[in-house]
Amino acid sequence: MAAYPFAGFWMRFWAYLLDLLIIQSVNWLILHPVFRLLKLSLADDSMFSPISILSAAVFYLYFILMTKYFSQTLGKMVFGLKVVPVHPGRQLTWSTILFREWIGRYLSATLMLLYIVVAFTPKKQGIHDLFADTAVIIERPQQPVYTNPNPEPAS
């Protein structure tokens, strides 16, 4: 893990916003039409309404399954980030993923200030990372997009 830099607050923030956009798109493109087709209420006036429960299920399943099978969500893929265990040689287990993505994300979403911890810890870990012994790394450091193969000599 020493070869890869830890992902900071802003990189993780933008990846998370992209993930939220993807999740919301899934909800609007799949859940809402199904609810309309079945003539079910789309009112989410309580957290126990059917649309709220299914939207939450999509949210948590997205993060849990993507992190377990790919060690990254689509937002993290776009930004070149990856979730790794802090201790080298270990794997991301189901219990680690469930704790990090379900319980940890619930805590971070409930108390948004907890997510800012990422900016101040040495390994750029959030509360959910600290409890799950994980970190987010920059998998592919940014490379220049263009380099001039024939630079002109300086005169």
Coordinates of C-alpha atoms in Angstrom, one line a residue:
M1 CA 0.0 0.0 0.0
A2 CA 3.0 2.3 0.4
A3 CA 3.3 2.6 -3.4
Y4 CA -0.2 4.1 -3.6
P5 CA -1.2 7.5 -2.1
F6 CA -4.3 7.7 0.1
A7 CA -7.3 9.4 -1.4
G8 CA -8.1 12.7 0.3
F9 CA -11.5 14.2 1.2
W10 CA -12.2 16.0 -2.1
M11 CA -11.4 13.1 -4.4
R12 CA -13.7 10.8 -2.3
F13 CA -16.3 13.6 -2.1
W14 CA -16.6 13.9 -5.9
A15 CA -16.6 10.1 -6.3
Y16 CA -19.4 9.9 -3.7
L17 CA -21.4 12.6 -5.5
L18 CA -21.1 10.6 -8.8
D19 CA -22.3 7.5 -6.9
L20 CA -25.3 9.3 -5.6
L21 CA -26.2 10.5 -9.1
I22 CA -26.0 6.9 -10.4
I23 CA -28.1 5.6 -7.5
Q24 CA -30.7 8.3 -8.0
S25 CA -30.8 7.5 -11.8
V26 CA -31.4 3.9 -11.0
N27 CA -34.2 4.9 -8.7
W28 CA -35.8 7.2 -11.3
L29 CA -35.3 4.8 -14.3
I30 CA -36.3 1.6 -12.6
L31 CA -38.1 1.9 -9.3
H32 CA -40.4 4.9 -10.1
P33 CA -41.7 3.4 -13.4
V34 CA -42.4 0.0 -11.6
F35 CA -44.2 1.8 -8.8
R36 CA -46.3 3.7 -11.4
L37 CA -47.0 0.6 -13.4
L38 CA -48.2 -1.2 -10.2
K39 CA -50.1 2.0 -9.1
L40 CA -48.1 2.2 -5.8
S41 CA -47.7 5.4 -4.0
L42 CA -44.5 7.3 -4.7
A43 CA -44.9 9.5 -1.7
D44 CA -42.0 9.2 0.6
D45 CA -43.5 11.1 3.6
S46 CA -42.1 8.6 6.0
M47 CA -38.9 6.5 6.1
F48 CA -41.0 3.3 6.2
S49 CA -42.9 4.0 3.0
P50 CA -42.3 1.4 0.3
I51 CA -40.4 3.8 -2.0
S52 CA -38.2 4.9 0.8
I53 CA -37.4 1.3 1.9
L54 CA -36.6 0.2 -1.7
S55 CA -34.5 3.4 -2.4
A56 CA -32.5 2.7 0.8
A57 CA -32.0 -0.9 -0.3
V58 CA -30.7 0.2 -3.7
F59 CA -28.4 2.7 -2.0
Y60 CA -26.9 0.1 0.4
L61 CA -26.8 -2.8 -2.0
Y62 CA -25.0 -0.6 -4.6
F63 CA -22.2 0.2 -2.1
I64 CA -22.0 -3.2 -0.6
L65 CA -22.0 -5.3 -3.8
M66 CA -19.7 -2.9 -5.8
T67 CA -17.2 -2.7 -3.0
K68 CA -17.2 -6.5 -2.4
Y69 CA -16.8 -7.6 -6.0
F70 CA -14.8 -4.7 -7.4
S71 CA -13.3 -3.0 -4.3
Q72 CA -14.7 0.2 -5.8
T73 CA -17.9 1.8 -6.9
L74 CA -18.5 3.4 -10.3
G75 CA -17.7 6.8 -8.8
K76 CA -14.4 5.4 -7.4
M77 CA -13.6 3.8 -10.7
V78 CA -14.0 7.1 -12.6
F79 CA -11.6 8.8 -10.1
G80 CA -9.2 5.9 -9.9
L81 CA -9.9 5.1 -6.2
K82 CA -10.0 1.8 -4.5
V83 CA -11.0 0.5 -1.1
V84 CA -8.2 -1.7 0.5
P85 CA -7.6 -3.3 3.8
V86 CA -5.2 -1.3 6.0
H87 CA -3.2 -4.5 6.8
P88 CA -1.4 -5.8 3.6
G89 CA -2.2 -9.3 2.6
R90 CA -5.7 -9.3 4.0
Q91 CA -8.8 -9.5 1.9
L92 CA -12.0 -7.4 2.1
T93 CA -14.4 -9.9 3.8
W94 CA -18.2 -9.8 3.8
S95 CA -18.2 -8.7 7.4
T96 CA -15.7 -5.9 6.7
I97 CA -17.7 -4.7 3.7
L98 CA -21.1 -4.9 5.5
F99 CA -19.8 -3.0 8.5
R100 CA -18.0 -0.4 6.4
E101 CA -20.7 0.2 3.8
W102 CA -23.9 -0.4 5.8
I103 CA -23.3 0.6 9.4
G104 CA -20.4 3.0 8.7
R105 CA -22.3 4.7 5.9
Y106 CA -25.4 5.0 8.0
L107 CA -23.4 6.7 10.8
S108 CA -21.7 9.0 8.4
A109 CA -25.0 9.9 6.7
T110 CA -26.7 10.5 10.0
L111 CA -23.9 12.7 11.4
M112 CA -22.4 14.3 8.3
L113 CA -19.6 16.0 10.3
L114 CA -18.1 12.5 10.9
Y115 CA -17.2 12.3 7.2
I116 CA -14.9 15.3 7.5
V117 CA -12.6 13.1 9.6
V118 CA -11.2 12.0 6.3
A119 CA -9.5 15.4 5.9
F120 CA -7.6 15.1 9.2
T121 CA -6.5 11.5 9.7
P122 CA -3.0 10.4 8.5
K123 CA -4.3 7.7 6.2
K124 CA -7.3 9.8 5.0
Q125 CA -9.7 7.5 6.7
G126 CA -13.3 8.2 7.6
I127 CA -15.0 6.8 10.7
H128 CA -16.3 3.9 8.7
D129 CA -12.7 3.2 7.5
L130 CA -11.2 3.4 11.0
F131 CA -13.8 0.9 12.4
A132 CA -13.4 -1.5 9.4
D133 CA -9.6 -1.2 9.1
T134 CA -9.9 0.0 5.5
A135 CA -8.5 2.9 3.5
V136 CA -9.2 4.4 0.1
I137 CA -6.2 4.7 -2.2
I138 CA -5.5 6.4 -5.5
E139 CA -5.1 3.3 -7.7
R140 CA -3.8 5.0 -10.7
P141 CA -1.9 8.2 -10.1
Q142 CA -2.7 10.9 -12.6
Q143 CA -0.5 10.9 -15.7
P144 CA -0.1 13.7 -18.1
V145 CA -2.6 13.4 -21.0
Y146 CA -0.2 14.8 -23.6
T147 CA 3.6 15.0 -23.9
N148 CA 5.3 16.4 -26.9
P149 CA 7.5 13.6 -28.4
N150 CA 9.7 16.1 -30.2
P151 CA 10.3 19.1 -28.0
E152 CA 12.0 22.1 -29.6
P153 CA 15.4 22.9 -28.2
A154 CA 15.5 26.0 -26.1
S155 CA 17.3 28.9 -27.7

